[in-house]
PDB file of C-alpha atoms in Angstrom:
ATOM      1  CA  MET A 549     -22.296   1.823  16.956  1.00  0.00           C
ATOM      2  CA  LYS A 550     -22.719  -1.296  15.173  1.00  0.00           C
ATOM      3  CA  MET A 551     -21.222  -2.038  11.970  1.00  0.00           C
ATOM      4  CA  GLU A 552     -24.061  -2.300   9.755  1.00  0.00           C
ATOM      5  CA  LYS A 553     -25.728   1.001  10.942  1.00  0.00           C
ATOM      6  CA  VAL A 554     -22.416   2.598   9.847  1.00  0.00           C
ATOM      7  CA  ALA A 555     -22.520   0.774   6.385  1.00  0.00           C
ATOM      8  CA  ASN A 556     -25.820   1.759   5.734  1.00  0.00           C
ATOM      9  CA  PHE A 557     -25.649   5.517   6.748  1.00  0.00           C
ATOM     10  CA  PHE A 558     -22.269   5.761   4.731  1.00  0.00           C
ATOM     11  CA  LYS A 559     -23.957   3.643   1.719  1.00  0.00           C
ATOM     12  CA  ALA A 560     -20.455   1.367   1.997  1.00  0.00           C
ATOM     13  CA  ARG A 561     -19.449  -0.043  -1.274  1.00  0.00           C
ATOM     14  CA  PHE A 562     -17.123  -2.490  -0.157  1.00  0.00           C
ATOM     15  CA  VAL A 563     -15.812  -3.829   3.069  1.00  0.00           C
ATOM     16  CA  VAL A 564     -12.236  -5.080   3.721  1.00  0.00           C
ATOM     17  CA  ASN A 565     -11.611  -7.207   6.558  1.00  0.00           C
ATOM     18  CA  VAL A 566      -7.924  -7.272   7.773  1.00  0.00           C
ATOM     19  CA  SER A 567      -7.925 -10.668   9.637  1.00  0.00           C
ATOM     20  CA  GLU A 568      -5.608 -13.666  10.051  1.00  0.00           C
ATOM     21  CA  LEU A 569      -8.363 -16.105   8.980  1.00  0.00           C
ATOM     22  CA  GLY A 570      -9.670 -14.708   5.754  1.00  0.00           C
ATOM     23  CA  GLU A 571     -12.864 -16.281   4.292  1.00  0.00           C
ATOM     24  CA  ASP A 572     -12.942 -18.499   7.784  1.00  0.00           C
ATOM     25  CA  ASP A 573     -13.514 -15.608  10.078  1.00  0.00           C
ATOM     26  CA  PRO A 574     -16.328 -15.602  11.867  1.00  0.00           C
ATOM     27  CA  LEU A 575     -16.984 -12.163  11.133  1.00  0.00           C
ATOM     28  CA  ALA A 576     -16.869 -12.509   7.413  1.00  0.00           C
ATOM     29  CA  GLN A 577     -18.937 -15.635   7.671  1.00  0.00           C
ATOM     30  CA  ASN A 578     -21.374 -13.716   9.317  1.00  0.00           C
ATOM     31  CA  ALA A 579     -21.340 -10.471   7.214  1.00  0.00           C
ATOM     32  CA  SER A 580     -23.474 -12.174   4.240  1.00  0.00           C
ATOM     33  CA  TRP A 581     -26.718 -11.562   6.944  1.00  0.00           C
ATOM     34  CA  LEU A 582     -25.550  -7.876   7.019  1.00  0.00           C
ATOM     35  CA  PHE A 583     -23.826  -7.130   3.587  1.00  0.00           C
ATOM     36  CA  PRO A 584     -25.332  -9.207   0.646  1.00  0.00           C
ATOM     37  CA  PRO A 585     -22.651  -9.645  -1.611  1.00  0.00           C
ATOM     38  CA  GLN A 586     -24.749  -8.518  -4.656  1.00  0.00           C
ATOM     39  CA  LYS A 587     -24.559  -4.926  -3.044  1.00  0.00           C
ATOM     40  CA  VAL A 588     -21.794  -4.772  -0.572  1.00  0.00           C
ATOM     41  CA  PRO A 589     -18.694  -7.171  -1.749  1.00  0.00           C
ATOM     42  CA  TRP A 590     -16.724  -8.342   1.409  1.00  0.00           C
ATOM     43  CA  TYR A 591     -13.066  -8.772   1.173  1.00  0.00           C
ATOM     44  CA  SER A 592     -10.705 -10.228   3.840  1.00  0.00           C
ATOM     45  CA  THR A 593      -6.788 -10.507   4.254  1.00  0.00           C
ATOM     46  CA  LYS A 594      -5.615 -13.591   5.635  1.00  0.00           C
ATOM     47  CA  VAL A 595      -2.133 -15.066   7.173  1.00  0.00           C
ATOM     48  CA  SER A 596      -1.461 -18.435   5.213  1.00  0.00           C
ATOM     49  CA  ASN A 597       1.114 -21.309   6.511  1.00  0.00           C
ATOM     50  CA  ASP A 598      -0.037 -23.755   3.677  1.00  0.00           C
ATOM     51  CA  GLY A 599       1.754 -22.308   0.710  1.00  0.00           C
ATOM     52  CA  LYS A 600      -1.386 -20.890  -0.781  1.00  0.00           C
ATOM     53  CA  VAL A 601      -1.378 -17.364  -1.207  1.00  0.00           C
ATOM     54  CA  GLY A 602      -4.308 -15.583  -0.189  1.00  0.00           C
ATOM     55  CA  CYS A 603      -4.250 -12.263  -1.948  1.00  0.00           C
ATOM     56  CA  PHE A 604      -6.614  -9.799  -3.500  1.00  0.00           C
ATOM     57  CA  LEU A 605      -6.463  -6.843  -5.965  1.00  0.00           C
ATOM     58  CA  GLU A 606      -9.555  -4.574  -6.746  1.00  0.00           C
ATOM     59  CA  HIS A 607     -10.009  -1.445  -8.480  1.00  0.00           C
ATOM     60  CA  PHE A 608     -13.020   1.169  -7.469  1.00  0.00           C
ATOM     61  CA  ASN A 609     -14.163   4.431  -9.136  1.00  0.00           C
ATOM     62  CA  ILE A 610     -14.128   6.682  -6.387  1.00  0.00           C
ATOM     63  CA  THR A 611     -15.241  10.159  -7.791  1.00  0.00           C
ATOM     64  CA  ARG A 612     -14.822  12.104 -11.016  1.00  0.00           C
ATOM     65  CA  GLY A 613     -13.150   9.274 -12.418  1.00  0.00           C
ATOM     66  CA  LYS A 614     -10.499   9.197  -9.842  1.00  0.00           C
ATOM     67  CA  MET A 615      -9.596   5.474  -9.383  1.00  0.00           C
ATOM     68  CA  LEU A 616      -8.321   3.535  -6.050  1.00  0.00           C
ATOM     69  CA  THR A 617      -6.627   0.271  -6.184  1.00  0.00           C
ATOM     70  CA  VAL A 618      -7.095  -1.839  -2.926  1.00  0.00           C
ATOM     71  CA  VAL A 619      -4.658  -4.589  -2.365  1.00  0.00           C
ATOM     72  CA  GLY A 620      -4.962  -7.188   0.140  1.00  0.00           C
ATOM     73  CA  LEU A 621      -2.022  -9.125   1.217  1.00  0.00           C
ATOM     74  CA  ASP A 622      -1.389 -12.539   3.089  1.00  0.00           C
ATOM     75  CA  THR A 623       1.507 -11.694   5.139  1.00  0.00           C
ATOM     76  CA  GLY A 624       2.207 -15.304   6.831  1.00  0.00           C
ATOM     77  CA  SER A 625       5.358 -15.763   4.494  1.00  0.00           C
ATOM     78  CA  PHE A 626       6.698 -12.593   5.489  1.00  0.00           C
ATOM     79  CA  GLN A 627       6.599 -13.316   9.179  1.00  0.00           C
ATOM     80  CA  ASP A 628       7.898 -17.181   8.446  1.00  0.00           C
ATOM     81  CA  SER A 629      11.051 -15.862   6.528  1.00  0.00           C
ATOM     82  CA  MET A 630      11.572 -13.191   9.463  1.00  0.00           C
ATOM     83  CA  LEU A 631      11.657 -15.831  11.916  1.00  0.00           C
ATOM     84  CA  MET A 632      13.650 -18.681  10.080  1.00  0.00           C
ATOM     85  CA  GLY A 633      16.161 -15.566   8.333  1.00  0.00           C
ATOM     86  CA  SER A 634      15.244 -16.993   5.014  1.00  0.00           C
ATOM     87  CA  THR A 635      13.114 -16.974   1.955  1.00  0.00           C
ATOM     88  CA  SER A 636      10.793 -19.153   0.632  1.00  0.00           C
ATOM     89  CA  ASP A 637       9.166 -19.660  -2.816  1.00  0.00           C
ATOM     90  CA  PHE A 638       5.746 -18.692  -0.883  1.00  0.00           C
ATOM     91  CA  LYS A 639       7.188 -15.048   0.027  1.00  0.00           C
ATOM     92  CA  ASN A 640       8.983 -14.909  -3.777  1.00  0.00           C
ATOM     93  CA  SER A 641       5.698 -15.651  -5.158  1.00  0.00           C
ATOM     94  CA  GLN A 642       3.789 -12.894  -3.417  1.00  0.00           C
ATOM     95  CA  LEU A 643       6.508 -10.193  -3.583  1.00  0.00           C
ATOM     96  CA  ASN A 644       6.555 -11.155  -7.621  1.00  0.00           C
ATOM     97  CA  TRP A 645       2.637 -10.762  -7.666  1.00  0.00           C
ATOM     98  CA  LEU A 646       2.245  -7.846  -5.921  1.00  0.00           C
ATOM     99  CA  THR A 647       5.111  -5.974  -8.139  1.00  0.00           C
ATOM    100  CA  GLN A 648       3.316  -7.313 -11.251  1.00  0.00           C
ATOM    101  CA  SER A 649       0.150  -5.923 -10.038  1.00  0.00           C
ATOM    102  CA  LEU A 650       1.474  -2.615  -8.949  1.00  0.00           C
ATOM    103  CA  GLU A 651       3.164  -1.939 -12.108  1.00  0.00           C
ATOM    104  CA  ALA A 652      -0.066  -2.850 -13.983  1.00  0.00           C
ATOM    105  CA  ALA A 653      -2.017  -0.802 -11.937  1.00  0.00           C
ATOM    106  CA  ALA A 654      -2.722   2.990 -13.150  1.00  0.00           C
ATOM    107  CA  ASP A 655      -4.946   4.398 -10.887  1.00  0.00           C
ATOM    108  CA  ASN A 656      -4.828   7.470  -8.544  1.00  0.00           C
ATOM    109  CA  TRP A 657      -4.897   5.889  -5.275  1.00  0.00           C
ATOM    110  CA  ILE A 658      -3.199   2.597  -3.897  1.00  0.00           C
ATOM    111  CA  ILE A 659      -3.803   1.364  -0.659  1.00  0.00           C
ATOM    112  CA  VAL A 660      -2.270  -1.867   0.611  1.00  0.00           C
ATOM    113  CA  SER A 661      -3.770  -3.916   3.783  1.00  0.00           C
ATOM    114  CA  GLY A 662      -2.237  -6.809   5.545  1.00  0.00           C
ATOM    115  CA  TYR A 663      -2.412  -8.237   9.010  1.00  0.00           C
ATOM    116  CA  HIS A 664       1.245  -7.867  10.161  1.00  0.00           C
ATOM    117  CA  PRO A 665       3.052  -4.629  10.211  1.00  0.00           C
ATOM    118  CA  VAL A 666       5.884  -3.367   7.728  1.00  0.00           C
ATOM    119  CA  VAL A 667       6.684  -0.339  10.126  1.00  0.00           C
ATOM    120  CA  ILE A 668       6.175  -0.730  14.079  1.00  0.00           C
ATOM    121  CA  CYS A 669       6.402   2.210  16.697  1.00  0.00           C
ATOM    122  CA  ASP A 670       7.653   1.972  20.265  1.00  0.00           C
ATOM    123  CA  LYS A 671       5.318   2.395  23.357  1.00  0.00           C
ATOM    124  CA  GLU A 672       5.012   6.148  23.173  1.00  0.00           C
ATOM    125  CA  GLN A 673       4.594   6.310  19.494  1.00  0.00           C
ATOM    126  CA  GLN A 674       7.473   8.207  18.959  1.00  0.00           C
ATOM    127  CA  GLU A 675      10.144   6.526  16.895  1.00  0.00           C
ATOM    128  CA  ALA A 676       8.978   4.086  14.284  1.00  0.00           C
ATOM    129  CA  LYS A 677      10.993   1.124  12.941  1.00  0.00           C
ATOM    130  CA  GLN A 678      11.099  -0.457   9.614  1.00  0.00           C
ATOM    131  CA  ILE A 679      10.661  -4.200  10.156  1.00  0.00           C
ATOM    132  CA  ASN A 680       9.856  -5.449   6.322  1.00  0.00           C
ATOM    133  CA  GLY A 681      12.575  -4.099   3.873  1.00  0.00           C
ATOM    134  CA  PRO A 682      11.444  -5.974   0.812  1.00  0.00           C
ATOM    135  CA  LEU A 683       7.779  -4.957   0.933  1.00  0.00           C
ATOM    136  CA  GLN A 684       8.636  -0.883   1.902  1.00  0.00           C
ATOM    137  CA  ASN A 685      11.118  -0.866  -0.981  1.00  0.00           C
ATOM    138  CA  ILE A 686       8.283  -2.070  -3.421  1.00  0.00           C
ATOM    139  CA  PHE A 687       5.698   0.209  -1.792  1.00  0.00           C
ATOM    140  CA  MET A 688       8.024   3.375  -2.237  1.00  0.00           C
ATOM    141  CA  LYS A 689       8.871   2.148  -6.042  1.00  0.00           C
ATOM    142  CA  HIS A 690       5.409   2.043  -7.242  1.00  0.00           C
ATOM    143  CA  GLY A 691       3.563   4.679  -5.843  1.00  0.00           C
ATOM    144  CA  VAL A 692       1.540   2.892  -2.451  1.00  0.00           C
ATOM    145  CA  ASN A 693       0.060   5.954  -0.654  1.00  0.00           C
ATOM    146  CA  ALA A 694      -0.727   3.898   2.579  1.00  0.00           C
ATOM    147  CA  TYR A 695      -0.418   0.447   4.165  1.00  0.00           C
ATOM    148  CA  MET A 696      -2.780  -0.423   6.659  1.00  0.00           C
ATOM    149  CA  SER A 697      -2.217  -3.207   9.005  1.00  0.00           C
ATOM    150  CA  ARG A 698      -4.141  -4.621  12.437  1.00  0.00           C
ATOM    151  CA  GLN A 699      -0.673  -4.097  14.211  1.00  0.00           C
ATOM    152  CA  GLY A 700       2.163  -1.636  14.404  1.00  0.00           C
ATOM    153  CA  CYS A 701       1.553   1.709  15.336  1.00  0.00           C
ATOM    154  CA  SER A 702      -1.647   2.622  16.714  1.00  0.00           C
ATOM    155  CA  SER A 703      -1.773   6.345  15.044  1.00  0.00           C
ATOM    156  CA  HIS A 704       0.165   6.876  11.671  1.00  0.00           C
ATOM    157  CA  THR A 705       3.759   7.306  10.694  1.00  0.00           C
ATOM    158  CA  VAL A 706       5.262   7.971   7.228  1.00  0.00           C
ATOM    159  CA  GLN A 707       8.263   6.090   5.785  1.00  0.00           C
ATOM    160  CA  GLY A 708       9.694   6.938   2.815  1.00  0.00           C
ATOM    161  CA  GLY A 709       6.726   8.845   1.343  1.00  0.00           C
ATOM    162  CA  VAL A 710       4.260   5.784   2.713  1.00  0.00           C
ATOM    163  CA  THR A 711       1.899   6.456   5.202  1.00  0.00           C
ATOM    164  CA  HIS A 712       1.562   3.339   7.664  1.00  0.00           C
ATOM    165  CA  ILE A 713      -1.714   3.231   9.749  1.00  0.00           C
ATOM    166  CA  GLY A 714      -2.615   0.513  12.128  1.00  0.00           C
ATOM    167  CA  ILE A 715      -4.565  -0.288  15.094  1.00  0.00           C
ATOM    168  CA  ALA A 716      -2.325  -2.190  17.921  1.00  0.00           C
ATOM    169  CA  ASP A 717      -4.191  -4.972  19.373  1.00  0.00           C
ATOM    170  CA  PRO A 718      -2.105  -7.445  21.739  1.00  0.00           C
ATOM    171  CA  THR A 719      -5.312  -9.634  22.357  1.00  0.00           C
ATOM    172  CA  GLY A 720      -5.685  -9.891  18.627  1.00  0.00           C
ATOM    173  CA  SER A 721      -9.249 -10.765  19.700  1.00  0.00           C
ATOM    174  CA  GLN A 722     -11.188  -8.508  17.121  1.00  0.00           C
ATOM    175  CA  PRO A 723      -9.941  -7.947  13.322  1.00  0.00           C
ATOM    176  CA  LEU A 724     -10.095  -4.727  11.825  1.00  0.00           C
ATOM    177  CA  VAL A 725     -12.489  -4.071   9.403  1.00  0.00           C
ATOM    178  CA  HIS A 726     -12.598  -1.354   6.532  1.00  0.00           C
ATOM    179  CA  LEU A 727     -15.677   0.033   4.825  1.00  0.00           C
ATOM    180  CA  ASN A 728     -15.329   1.870   1.734  1.00  0.00           C
ATOM    181  CA  GLY A 729     -18.349   4.329   0.871  1.00  0.00           C
ATOM    182  CA  ARG A 730     -20.067   6.121  -1.525  1.00  0.00           C
ATOM    183  CA  LEU A 731     -18.542   9.462  -2.410  1.00  0.00           C
ATOM    184  CA  SER A 732     -15.144   8.666  -1.751  1.00  0.00           C
ATOM    185  CA  ILE A 733     -15.766   8.003   2.133  1.00  0.00           C
ATOM    186  CA  GLN A 734     -14.002   4.829   3.462  1.00  0.00           C
ATOM    187  CA  LYS A 735     -14.756   3.807   7.121  1.00  0.00           C
ATOM    188  CA  GLU A 736     -13.090   0.974   9.214  1.00  0.00           C
ATOM    189  CA  MET A 737     -14.618  -0.367  12.643  1.00  0.00           C
ATOM    190  CA  ILE A 738     -12.090  -0.427  15.272  1.00  0.00           C
ATOM    191  CA  ASN A 739     -12.539  -1.903  18.836  1.00  0.00           C
ATOM    192  CA  ASP A 740     -13.769   1.431  20.300  1.00  0.00           C
ATOM    193  CA  GLY A 741     -14.449   3.669  17.322  1.00  0.00           C
ATOM    194  CA  PHE A 742     -13.676   3.562  13.721  1.00  0.00           C
ATOM    195  CA  LEU A 743     -11.490   5.355  11.089  1.00  0.00           C
ATOM    196  CA  LEU A 744     -12.721   7.505   8.443  1.00  0.00           C
ATOM    197  CA  HIS A 745     -10.862   8.090   5.195  1.00  0.00           C
ATOM    198  CA  ARG A 746     -12.083  11.064   2.789  1.00  0.00           C
ATOM    199  CA  VAL A 747     -10.669  10.744  -0.867  1.00  0.00           C
ATOM    200  CA  GLY A 748      -9.917  13.711  -2.420  1.00  0.00           C
ATOM    201  CA  SER A 749      -7.676  14.371  -6.035  1.00  0.00           C
ATOM    202  CA  LEU A 750      -4.470  14.945  -4.190  1.00  0.00           C
ATOM    203  CA  GLU A 751      -5.124  13.878  -0.960  1.00  0.00           C
ATOM    204  CA  ILE A 752      -6.771  11.247   1.812  1.00  0.00           C
ATOM    205  CA  THR A 753      -7.578  12.450   5.258  1.00  0.00           C
ATOM    206  CA  THR A 754      -8.107   9.962   7.944  1.00  0.00           C
ATOM    207  CA  TYR A 755      -9.968  10.980  10.613  1.00  0.00           C
ATOM    208  CA  PHE A 756      -9.428   8.351  14.128  1.00  0.00           C
ATOM    209  CA  VAL A 757     -13.243   8.708  15.254  1.00  0.00           C
ATOM    210  CA  SER A 758     -14.218   7.404  19.266  1.00  0.00           C
ATOM    211  CA  SER A 759     -17.306   5.527  19.462  1.00  0.00           C
ATOM    212  CA  ALA A 760     -18.720   8.624  21.056  1.00  0.00           C
ATOM    213  CA  GLY A 761     -18.361  10.321  17.630  1.00  0.00           C
ATOM    214  CA  GLU A 762     -15.381  12.549  18.751  1.00  0.00           C
ATOM    215  CA  ILE A 763     -12.323  12.995  16.522  1.00  0.00           C
ATOM    216  CA  VAL A 764      -9.469  12.061  18.638  1.00  0.00           C
ATOM    217  CA  ASN A 765      -6.567  12.393  15.955  1.00  0.00           C
ATOM    218  CA  GLU A 766      -6.210  12.532  12.246  1.00  0.00           C
ATOM    219  CA  ALA A 767      -3.760  12.022   9.393  1.00  0.00           C
ATOM    220  CA  VAL A 768      -3.475  13.483   5.769  1.00  0.00           C
ATOM    221  CA  ILE A 769      -2.112  11.578   2.992  1.00  0.00           C
ATOM    222  CA  LYS A 770      -0.408  13.286   0.031  1.00  0.00           C
ATOM    223  CA  GLN A 771      -0.982  12.122  -3.379  1.00  0.00           C
ATOM    224  CA  HIS A 772       2.688  11.142  -4.197  1.00  0.00           C
ATOM    225  CA  GLY A 773       1.883   7.985  -6.256  1.00  0.00           C
ATOM    226  CA  LYS A 774       1.911   7.495  -9.977  1.00  0.00           C
ATOM    227  CA  GLU A 775      -0.247  10.306 -10.994  1.00  0.00           C
ATOM    228  CA  VAL A 776       2.358  13.070  -9.629  1.00  0.00           C
ATOM    229  CA  MET A 777       5.686  10.372 -10.518  1.00  0.00           C
TER     230      MET A 777
END
């Protein structure tokens, strides 16, 4: 199932490419042939190590006045600080930006994407472990509904009211792509299938669909954000 066919069928409104390379990702560079920017905007996460924060924040009117905030984080600074056991101006700058952005957001749904996970699961996917306390605390404080990453738990897990969804990819060979379609439908291409998100007023249902079109798993994200806080 090719990405452009999926996007055209579901009339995708935007694409979020969860990648380490940002705009330099070959997939993002080639996307202009398939997704004209004026019709389907393309956003990419990145992992920086040069002190330049690569983040984005966009607002989308989903349905009946319900709004969705989509945030892309540059998780490079968080990985560096975890490895070195110290903080940096790069990390603090991004934490401040994220906090201020979420404080100003009045949307019904908030979904954050980043390459590295905030929560990881064991091999059996039975137990989850939080590995980035500062980010998780911000997510919980400001009503983030879901965090989606390239790695972490291959299905989903809920920590502090935040649903963490990720596709584990040890090879790192293919970035995860998010497509948000019209009528509150979002799809993300993965190695052997895609994720389908159906957004409603009080919940998001995420279907894990194989390339054969079979639903292999699903997750329900309940509304707990600013609308009900």
